Amino acid sequence: MTEALSLEQAAQRLKEQDRILILCHKNPDGDTIGTGAALCKALLALEKEAAVFCSDPIPAMYEYMQIQRYTGQWTPEYIVAVDVAGIQLFGDAAQPYQDRVDLCIDHHATNSGYADATYLDAEAAAAAEIMVRLVDLLGVELTPELADCLYTGIATDTGCFRFSNTGAETHRTAARLMDAGARVSELNTLLFENRSRQRIVAEKIALQNLEYHFDGRCALTFLTREEITLSQVAPEELEDLTSLPRTIEGVDVGITLRQQPGGSYKVSIRTAGAADARVIAQHLGGGGHARAAGCELMGNLDNTKAAVLAEVEREFRRQEQLKQEEQ
Ligand SMILES: [Mn+2]
């Protein structure tokens, strides 16, 4: 059982500690990286030793955050995970640390409670939204550098303020970050309007592979390992490709299958309307949010497709049942 903390308590614990190792999740996105980088900068401002560890490389597009990476320069005395919902999300290289996480700061309702203590706010659109409040509680000034990191987290987890997790508070927090000097316009261009040619090649293949199911209510696309290799796209550049099938008119559930180097398929589920992505993912051993969830499945393409589509169908049925019960 993890101890549920208030954010004030979490801040107090951080103030008392030194040599703080910050862990991000594997396949890092802007939220885990931005939140980790901001926490690290805040702790450094308090003249503590702090550094960030991620089992995967940090995508080059996030270079502007100038993250203090952990390379074994000291022995961690306190370990904090940010935006990591479960222990399986740390990745292999984090093995020495993942079983002794002291504090977890997260916004996933599915957080498994693996840490000794947890601050969880499932209403927050991004872990970075929590981190803005935590930086205040630590008494650290919101510098332009911190604001850039935190804005990155909020903007990426909300699809640039388009996803349904975006609340009024999300915008208020973003406004505060703008006031603090976040380079919003530059960052939006960098994060959302900056596709490589390799990514376009991968997108072309994904569009060729696109198929419709259940009268067009589900669109599914996939990229095999061979196709990903052929396109020469960096895996992290495929993250937002996962929103593509869902953007097609009439589609309630968009599925993207990406084959991983080990042969397994990473399944990304995006939903509109009543369908719940988390319910589908959970039946397949994964998790996430109502609009965006995922899992990883072993098996060939046909088996994977069949398994995922069966759960999509089950979710459509469940929604129809719920609708009938309401009437
Ligand atoms: Mn997040």
Tab-separated table of N, CA, C and O in Angstrom, residues 150-213:
chain	number	residue	atom	x	y	z
A	150	LEU	N	7.588	23.128	-18.171
A	150	LEU	CA	6.239	22.830	-17.676
A	150	LEU	C	5.198	23.045	-18.771
A	150	LEU	O	4.238	22.269	-18.887
A	151	TYR	N	5.400	24.074	-19.583
A	151	TYR	CA	4.478	24.296	-20.697
A	151	TYR	C	4.539	23.104	-21.657
A	151	TYR	O	3.506	22.646	-22.171
A	152	THR	N	5.740	22.592	-21.896
A	152	THR	CA	5.913	21.433	-22.777
A	152	THR	C	5.069	20.256	-22.290
A	152	THR	O	4.376	19.599	-23.076
A	153	GLY	N	5.109	20.002	-20.991
A	153	GLY	CA	4.343	18.885	-20.429
A	153	GLY	C	2.857	19.056	-20.630
A	153	GLY	O	2.153	18.120	-21.055
A	154	ILE	N	2.367	20.249	-20.336
A	154	ILE	CA	0.923	20.500	-20.449
A	154	ILE	C	0.489	20.477	-21.915
A	154	ILE	O	-0.511	19.851	-22.272
A	155	ALA	N	1.258	21.132	-22.775
A	155	ALA	CA	0.878	21.206	-24.193
A	155	ALA	C	0.887	19.816	-24.838
A	155	ALA	O	-0.030	19.473	-25.592
A	156	THR	N	1.885	18.996	-24.523
A	156	THR	CA	1.952	17.689	-25.188
A	156	THR	C	0.859	16.746	-24.679
A	156	THR	O	0.242	16.043	-25.455
A	157	ASP	N	0.581	16.742	-23.376
A	157	ASP	CA	-0.431	15.817	-22.848
A	157	ASP	C	-1.857	16.229	-23.210
A	157	ASP	O	-2.777	15.419	-23.103
A	158	THR	N	-2.051	17.478	-23.626
A	158	THR	CA	-3.398	17.919	-24.010
A	158	THR	C	-3.533	18.029	-25.527
A	158	THR	O	-4.544	18.527	-26.012
A	159	GLY	N	-2.511	17.563	-26.275
A	159	GLY	CA	-2.541	17.720	-27.731
A	159	GLY	C	-2.702	19.190	-28.091
A	159	GLY	O	-3.527	19.548	-28.923
A	160	CYS	N	-1.911	20.025	-27.426
A	160	CYS	CA	-1.981	21.480	-27.593
A	160	CYS	C	-3.397	22.002	-27.246
A	160	CYS	O	-3.999	22.719	-28.031
A	161	PHE	N	-3.873	21.573	-26.085
A	161	PHE	CA	-5.131	22.086	-25.503
A	161	PHE	C	-6.370	21.672	-26.304
A	161	PHE	O	-7.383	22.342	-26.258
A	162	ARG	N	-6.277	20.541	-27.014
A	162	ARG	CA	-7.422	20.081	-27.794
A	162	ARG	C	-8.131	18.891	-27.138
A	162	ARG	O	-9.322	18.706	-27.331
A	163	PHE	N	-7.398	18.056	-26.395
A	163	PHE	CA	-8.024	16.863	-25.819
A	163	PHE	C	-9.011	17.248	-24.714
A	163	PHE	O	-8.920	18.323	-24.130
A	164	SER	N	-9.924	16.304	-24.415
A	164	SER	CA	-10.987	16.598	-23.456
A	164	SER	C	-10.480	16.711	-22.017
A	164	SER	O	-11.204	17.167	-21.143
A	165	ASN	N	-9.228	16.314	-21.775
A	165	ASN	CA	-8.684	16.493	-20.421
A	165	ASN	C	-8.352	17.960	-20.137
A	165	ASN	O	-8.036	18.330	-19.011
A	166	THR	N	-8.397	18.805	-21.172
A	166	THR	CA	-8.074	20.225	-21.014
A	166	THR	C	-9.194	20.931	-20.266
A	166	THR	O	-10.325	20.994	-20.750
A	167	GLY	N	-8.898	21.451	-19.099
A	167	GLY	CA	-9.899	22.171	-18.322
A	167	GLY	C	-9.558	23.644	-18.227
A	167	GLY	O	-8.513	24.082	-18.730
A	168	ALA	N	-10.442	24.394	-17.597
A	168	ALA	CA	-10.186	25.821	-17.393
A	168	ALA	C	-8.890	26.001	-16.601
A	168	ALA	O	-8.090	26.896	-16.883
A	169	GLU	N	-8.672	25.117	-15.641
A	169	GLU	CA	-7.464	25.208	-14.812
A	169	GLU	C	-6.207	24.998	-15.660
A	169	GLU	O	-5.168	25.619	-15.404
A	170	THR	N	-6.335	24.108	-16.676
A	170	THR	CA	-5.196	23.868	-17.577
A	170	THR	C	-4.804	25.172	-18.275
A	170	THR	O	-3.624	25.514	-18.372
A	171	HIS	N	-5.810	25.899	-18.756
A	171	HIS	CA	-5.543	27.168	-19.441
A	171	HIS	C	-5.001	28.219	-18.476
A	171	HIS	O	-4.112	28.993	-18.820
A	172	ARG	N	-5.552	28.234	-17.263
A	172	ARG	CA	-5.052	29.204	-16.266
A	172	ARG	C	-3.582	28.933	-15.954
A	172	ARG	O	-2.778	29.862	-15.852
A	173	THR	N	-3.255	27.640	-15.823
A	173	THR	CA	-1.865	27.279	-15.534
A	173	THR	C	-0.969	27.682	-16.704
A	173	THR	O	0.111	28.237	-16.512
A	174	ALA	N	-1.458	27.418	-17.930
A	174	ALA	CA	-0.672	27.780	-19.120
A	174	ALA	C	-0.474	29.299	-19.173
A	174	ALA	O	0.613	29.781	-19.536
A	175	ALA	N	-1.506	30.046	-18.806
A	175	ALA	CA	-1.400	31.508	-18.812
A	175	ALA	C	-0.317	31.956	-17.831
A	175	ALA	O	0.489	32.850	-18.128
A	176	ARG	N	-0.280	31.298	-16.681
A	176	ARG	CA	0.745	31.636	-15.690
A	176	ARG	C	2.137	31.366	-16.233
A	176	ARG	O	3.082	32.130	-16.014
A	177	LEU	N	2.250	30.255	-16.974
A	177	LEU	CA	3.552	29.902	-17.539
A	177	LEU	C	3.960	30.908	-18.616
A	177	LEU	O	5.134	31.251	-18.742
A	178	MET	N	2.971	31.396	-19.387
A	178	MET	CA	3.261	32.451	-20.378
A	178	MET	C	3.773	33.692	-19.666
A	178	MET	O	4.752	34.316	-20.077
A	179	ASP	N	3.080	34.078	-18.572
A	179	ASP	CA	3.514	35.248	-17.792
A	179	ASP	C	4.937	35.058	-17.265
A	179	ASP	O	5.686	36.011	-17.139
A	180	ALA	N	5.261	33.804	-16.954
A	180	ALA	CA	6.589	33.522	-16.396
A	180	ALA	C	7.661	33.446	-17.485
A	180	ALA	O	8.835	33.268	-17.188
A	181	GLY	N	7.247	33.545	-18.760
A	181	GLY	CA	8.243	33.610	-19.834
A	181	GLY	C	8.340	32.390	-20.729
A	181	GLY	O	9.294	32.266	-21.501
A	182	ALA	N	7.365	31.479	-20.635
A	182	ALA	CA	7.398	30.315	-21.530
A	182	ALA	C	7.296	30.793	-22.988
A	182	ALA	O	6.478	31.643	-23.311
A	183	ARG	N	8.129	30.223	-23.854
A	183	ARG	CA	8.143	30.628	-25.275
A	183	ARG	C	7.076	29.824	-26.033
A	183	ARG	O	7.384	28.937	-26.824
A	184	VAL	N	5.842	30.190	-25.784
A	184	VAL	CA	4.700	29.390	-26.231
A	184	VAL	C	4.670	29.199	-27.751
A	184	VAL	O	4.510	28.081	-28.250
A	185	SER	N	4.825	30.267	-28.484
A	185	SER	CA	4.725	30.187	-29.941
A	185	SER	C	5.832	29.295	-30.521
A	185	SER	O	5.577	28.400	-31.328
A	186	GLU	N	7.074	29.524	-30.083
A	186	GLU	CA	8.193	28.710	-30.578
A	186	GLU	C	7.997	27.240	-30.204
A	186	GLU	O	8.242	26.346	-31.009
A	187	LEU	N	7.582	27.025	-28.966
A	187	LEU	CA	7.424	25.641	-28.506
A	187	LEU	C	6.305	24.933	-29.269
A	187	LEU	O	6.439	23.771	-29.637
A	188	ASN	N	5.205	25.634	-29.542
A	188	ASN	CA	4.104	25.007	-30.287
A	188	ASN	C	4.561	24.586	-31.677
A	188	ASN	O	4.206	23.508	-32.155
A	189	THR	N	5.340	25.445	-32.336
A	189	THR	CA	5.860	25.103	-33.659
A	189	THR	C	6.770	23.878	-33.559
A	189	THR	O	6.627	22.921	-34.312
A	190	LEU	N	7.673	23.919	-32.592
A	190	LEU	CA	8.627	22.821	-32.412
A	190	LEU	C	7.919	21.502	-32.092
A	190	LEU	O	8.254	20.450	-32.620
A	191	LEU	N	6.903	21.572	-31.230
A	191	LEU	CA	6.271	20.349	-30.734
A	191	LEU	C	5.194	19.806	-31.665
A	191	LEU	O	4.948	18.609	-31.708
A	192	PHE	N	4.532	20.698	-32.413
A	192	PHE	CA	3.332	20.255	-33.139
A	192	PHE	C	3.377	20.491	-34.651
A	192	PHE	O	2.510	20.032	-35.368
A	193	GLU	N	4.344	21.255	-35.122
A	193	GLU	CA	4.373	21.527	-36.565
A	193	GLU	C	5.771	21.306	-37.099
A	193	GLU	O	6.349	22.188	-37.729
A	194	ASN	N	6.291	20.149	-36.838
A	194	ASN	CA	7.704	19.941	-37.101
A	194	ASN	C	7.963	18.472	-37.418
A	194	ASN	O	8.611	17.762	-36.681
A	195	ARG	N	7.401	17.995	-38.516
A	195	ARG	CA	7.551	16.583	-38.867
A	195	ARG	C	8.718	16.377	-39.820
A	195	ARG	O	8.886	17.144	-40.772
A	196	SER	N	9.476	15.338	-39.578
A	196	SER	CA	10.588	15.015	-40.472
A	196	SER	C	10.035	14.341	-41.732
A	196	SER	O	8.908	13.845	-41.744
A	197	ARG	N	10.839	14.303	-42.774
A	197	ARG	CA	10.440	13.605	-44.000
A	197	ARG	C	10.234	12.116	-43.727
A	197	ARG	O	9.357	11.485	-44.310
A	198	GLN	N	11.067	11.584	-42.823
A	198	GLN	CA	10.929	10.158	-42.468
A	198	GLN	C	9.563	9.894	-41.854
A	198	GLN	O	8.924	8.887	-42.122
A	199	ARG	N	9.134	10.841	-41.042
A	199	ARG	CA	7.812	10.702	-40.407
A	199	ARG	C	6.712	10.714	-41.482
A	199	ARG	O	5.734	9.981	-41.407
A	200	ILE	N	6.862	11.561	-42.486
A	200	ILE	CA	5.877	11.629	-43.568
A	200	ILE	C	5.841	10.300	-44.330
A	200	ILE	O	4.771	9.809	-44.696
A	201	VAL	N	7.017	9.692	-44.540
A	201	VAL	CA	7.063	8.378	-45.197
A	201	VAL	C	6.289	7.360	-44.364
A	201	VAL	O	5.452	6.604	-44.886
A	202	ALA	N	6.522	7.375	-43.042
A	202	ALA	CA	5.824	6.434	-42.158
A	202	ALA	C	4.317	6.691	-42.193
A	202	ALA	O	3.512	5.754	-42.184
A	203	GLU	N	3.948	7.964	-42.252
A	203	GLU	CA	2.528	8.325	-42.280
A	203	GLU	C	1.865	7.831	-43.568
A	203	GLU	O	0.727	7.354	-43.561
A	204	LYS	N	2.608	7.931	-44.656
A	204	LYS	CA	2.107	7.457	-45.952
A	204	LYS	C	1.825	5.946	-45.879
A	204	LYS	O	0.781	5.477	-46.333
A	205	ILE	N	2.759	5.215	-45.283
A	205	ILE	CA	2.566	3.764	-45.147
A	205	ILE	C	1.369	3.470	-44.235
A	205	ILE	O	0.528	2.623	-44.545
A	206	ALA	N	1.272	4.221	-43.141
A	206	ALA	CA	0.162	4.013	-42.202
A	206	ALA	C	-1.178	4.272	-42.884
A	206	ALA	O	-2.159	3.554	-42.639
A	207	LEU	N	-1.222	5.265	-43.756
A	207	LEU	CA	-2.473	5.559	-44.480
A	207	LEU	C	-2.799	4.444	-45.473
A	207	LEU	O	-3.960	4.089	-45.661
A	208	GLN	N	-1.752	3.876	-46.094
A	208	GLN	CA	-1.982	2.751	-47.008
A	208	GLN	C	-2.513	1.532	-46.256
A	208	GLN	O	-3.304	0.758	-46.780
A	209	ASN	N	-2.060	1.379	-45.010
A	209	ASN	CA	-2.462	0.215	-44.210
A	209	ASN	C	-3.804	0.397	-43.497
A	209	ASN	O	-4.290	-0.511	-42.842
A	210	LEU	N	-4.377	1.572	-43.637
A	210	LEU	CA	-5.593	1.897	-42.879
A	210	LEU	C	-6.767	1.004	-43.273
A	210	LEU	O	-7.003	0.743	-44.450
A	211	GLU	N	-7.486	0.534	-42.267
A	211	GLU	CA	-8.680	-0.276	-42.540
A	211	GLU	C	-9.808	0.115	-41.585
A	211	GLU	O	-9.558	0.602	-40.485
A	212	TYR	N	-11.043	-0.093	-42.045
A	212	TYR	CA	-12.209	0.271	-41.240
A	212	TYR	C	-12.927	-0.985	-40.756
A	212	TYR	O	-12.964	-1.993	-41.452
A	213	HIS	N	-13.492	-0.900	-39.555
A	213	HIS	CA	-14.248	-2.011	-38.975
A	213	HIS	C	-15.525	-1.484	-38.336
A	213	HIS	O	-15.617	-0.296	-38.031
